[in-house]
XYZ file of C-alpha atoms in Angstrom:
234
model
C 0.000 0.000 0.000
C 1.149 3.620 -0.488
C 2.552 5.031 2.752
C -0.060 7.812 2.683
C -2.872 5.215 3.036
C -4.913 5.738 6.209
C -4.914 2.738 8.570
C -6.227 1.709 11.989
C -8.817 3.160 14.293
C -6.878 6.448 14.672
C -7.143 7.031 10.877
C -3.384 7.664 10.723
C -1.256 7.389 7.552
C 0.722 4.184 7.178
C 4.051 6.058 7.327
C 3.286 7.220 10.875
C 3.296 3.578 12.051
C 7.000 3.344 11.065
C 9.959 5.118 12.647
C 10.738 7.339 9.676
C 13.177 9.566 11.604
C 15.642 8.186 14.210
C 15.994 11.551 16.002
C 12.389 12.747 15.737
C 9.306 10.861 16.871
C 5.823 11.336 15.422
C 2.429 10.361 16.901
C 1.883 6.773 18.156
C 3.382 4.053 15.957
C 1.350 1.089 17.157
C -2.370 0.657 16.478
C -4.212 -1.299 19.209
C -2.998 -4.869 19.640
C 0.122 -4.494 17.457
C 3.758 -4.882 18.514
C 7.166 -4.111 17.031
C 10.831 -4.848 17.827
C 13.699 -2.438 17.093
C 17.474 -2.798 17.422
C 19.274 0.554 17.788
C 22.921 1.480 17.258
C 23.534 5.082 18.393
C 27.127 5.997 17.415
C 28.555 9.109 19.103
C 31.913 9.996 17.594
C 33.929 12.115 20.023
C 36.369 14.760 18.846
C 38.948 13.326 21.245
C 38.974 9.606 21.874
C 37.131 6.615 20.442
C 33.460 6.623 19.514
C 30.854 5.476 22.011
C 28.221 3.064 20.673
C 24.963 2.993 22.597
C 22.753 0.019 21.777
C 19.229 -0.765 22.806
C 16.607 -3.401 22.223
C 13.124 -1.921 22.114
C 9.683 -3.525 22.132
C 6.681 -1.296 21.387
C 3.029 -2.133 22.056
C -0.224 -0.491 20.980
C -2.477 -0.290 24.041
C -5.492 1.367 22.431
C -7.123 4.741 23.158
C -4.171 6.441 21.357
C -1.702 5.067 23.932
C 1.607 3.288 23.265
C 4.073 1.541 25.617
C 7.780 1.075 24.799
C 10.205 -1.084 26.814
C 13.994 -0.719 26.386
C 17.104 -2.630 27.439
C 20.324 -0.578 27.127
C 23.924 -1.655 26.506
C 27.005 0.383 25.577
C 30.401 -0.161 23.955
C 32.763 2.396 25.469
C 36.086 3.034 27.171
C 39.512 4.505 26.595
C 41.419 3.689 23.413
C 42.305 -0.014 23.480
C 40.174 -0.646 26.593
C 36.649 -0.542 25.143
C 34.171 -3.193 26.232
C 30.454 -3.913 26.351
C 28.423 -3.071 29.466
C 24.752 -3.339 30.320
C 23.376 0.061 31.398
C 19.839 -0.764 32.519
C 16.185 -0.390 31.531
C 13.799 2.365 30.522
C 10.138 2.556 29.625
C 8.088 5.081 27.678
C 4.444 6.019 27.260
C 3.044 8.036 24.367
C -0.428 9.520 24.278
C -1.854 11.215 21.173
C -4.317 13.971 22.061
C -6.671 13.183 19.166
C -7.120 10.986 16.127
C -4.880 11.890 13.198
C -5.780 15.106 11.423
C -8.083 16.436 14.148
C -5.480 18.821 15.657
C -2.727 20.801 13.874
C 0.560 18.892 14.060
C -1.088 15.841 15.666
C 0.333 16.647 19.150
C 1.456 13.672 21.207
C 2.753 13.599 24.798
C 5.820 11.422 25.441
C 7.188 10.417 28.846
C 10.237 8.201 29.355
C 11.595 6.999 32.701
C 15.192 5.765 32.652
C 16.952 3.483 35.159
C 20.500 3.636 33.824
C 24.043 3.484 35.208
C 22.875 3.119 38.792
C 20.605 6.167 38.741
C 17.335 7.227 37.184
C 16.011 10.075 35.111
C 13.071 11.419 33.151
C 12.637 12.591 29.563
C 9.309 14.249 28.655
C 8.728 15.411 25.056
C 6.137 17.058 22.883
C 5.859 15.275 19.532
C 4.503 16.996 16.425
C 4.314 15.798 12.825
C 2.253 15.688 9.656
C 2.367 15.433 5.876
C 3.635 18.239 3.660
C 2.172 17.974 0.197
C 1.640 14.555 -1.358
C 4.971 12.896 -0.542
C 6.594 15.109 2.102
C 6.493 14.298 5.831
C 7.873 16.178 8.829
C 8.373 15.900 12.558
C 9.346 18.238 15.392
C 10.178 17.356 19.023
C 10.639 19.602 22.069
C 12.606 17.767 24.784
C 13.565 18.082 28.447
C 15.872 15.534 30.065
C 16.783 15.374 33.748
C 19.025 12.891 35.565
C 17.687 12.695 39.115
C 20.254 11.708 41.754
C 19.178 10.014 45.007
C 20.537 12.950 47.064
C 19.451 15.554 44.474
C 22.718 17.414 45.184
C 23.583 17.295 41.504
C 20.934 17.335 38.830
C 21.905 17.554 35.188
C 19.307 19.128 32.917
C 19.241 19.113 29.153
C 16.959 21.053 26.829
C 16.785 19.879 23.235
C 14.870 20.051 20.007
C 14.888 17.948 16.858
C 13.343 18.446 13.435
C 13.187 16.060 10.488
C 11.871 16.075 6.937
C 11.426 13.114 4.610
C 10.332 12.647 1.019
C 8.643 9.340 0.197
C 10.127 8.293 -3.156
C 8.166 5.045 -3.413
C 6.817 2.235 -1.221
C 10.375 1.090 -0.423
C 12.485 4.221 0.004
C 12.370 7.559 1.860
C 15.147 10.178 1.846
C 15.406 13.252 4.039
C 17.358 15.205 6.626
C 17.391 15.825 10.393
C 18.649 18.600 12.647
C 19.250 18.595 16.416
C 19.858 21.235 19.091
C 21.003 20.349 22.626
C 21.752 22.614 25.588
C 23.267 21.021 28.701
C 22.234 23.091 31.734
C 23.396 26.255 29.979
C 27.009 25.028 29.992
C 27.348 23.825 26.409
C 25.310 23.984 23.222
C 25.435 21.408 20.436
C 24.100 21.584 16.876
C 23.851 18.746 14.359
C 22.408 18.352 10.866
C 22.614 15.606 8.260
C 20.860 13.174 5.906
C 18.592 10.232 6.654
C 17.385 7.222 4.692
C 14.817 4.505 5.271
C 14.572 1.323 3.203
C 11.555 -0.929 3.690
C 12.219 -4.594 2.891
C 8.590 -5.734 3.054
C 5.449 -5.156 5.049
C 7.152 -6.244 8.279
C 10.725 -4.883 8.413
C 12.787 -1.841 7.542
C 16.205 -0.243 8.058
C 16.608 3.435 8.970
C 19.929 5.331 8.833
C 20.767 8.860 9.986
C 24.162 10.639 10.052
C 24.513 14.101 11.596
C 27.933 15.819 11.789
C 28.420 18.254 14.662
C 28.489 21.939 13.694
C 30.189 23.477 16.743
C 33.298 22.708 18.778
C 31.178 21.726 21.786
C 29.291 19.227 19.599
C 30.486 15.683 19.121
C 32.191 15.065 15.787
C 29.014 13.300 14.679
C 25.947 11.429 15.871
C 24.825 8.528 13.688
C 21.963 6.074 14.197
C 21.149 2.702 12.641
C 17.780 1.073 13.390
C 16.489 -2.313 12.265
C 12.786 -2.860 12.936
C 10.416 -5.813 12.636
C 6.634 -5.587 13.120
C 4.931 -8.740 14.363
């Protein structure tokens, strides 16, 4: 089916049930009763030292009433040059709630809340998700993000404010090309900017591969942030 085809009880376009943009989320991806698995490779290339590779296994579930649940297990490949190894970081879980069926509100606003239990601590990451079609084959997404790492003593609390924006052009039923941009501000101490291309190739009705590569634009940015996602819908 064309990716613009409306599906499910939320009357959403088929493309919105796929993760078209690694950095930018749009609406709820899972109609009621559906589930999907994703394998993530988040490659953060430092300007000094070896790249860090954050990996996660994600299962997403459509709960109905425009609600979605995501469960994550996190691992990382990191360390000094010549001393890198794999470590398990912990779990996180996420809820998404779309405020209305698709097309009823401008930008299809969706509330996102993630709770993270990583590296011996825990944190929160709320987001506002927006997205829609632009013309016949264009699609876009915009996220506004807050991230806080809450320490047990609360003596130190790191806060990050971020935004992402993505655009894609659906070439055909198999291929989408586009670009993403990211802004991150860490407690007012450093500001990072990234921008770069993205690609999604859909193998069949059940699986797809999404790639995104964003070089850093400032000295406080990492050299690049790249993401590879393989997804399979059950």
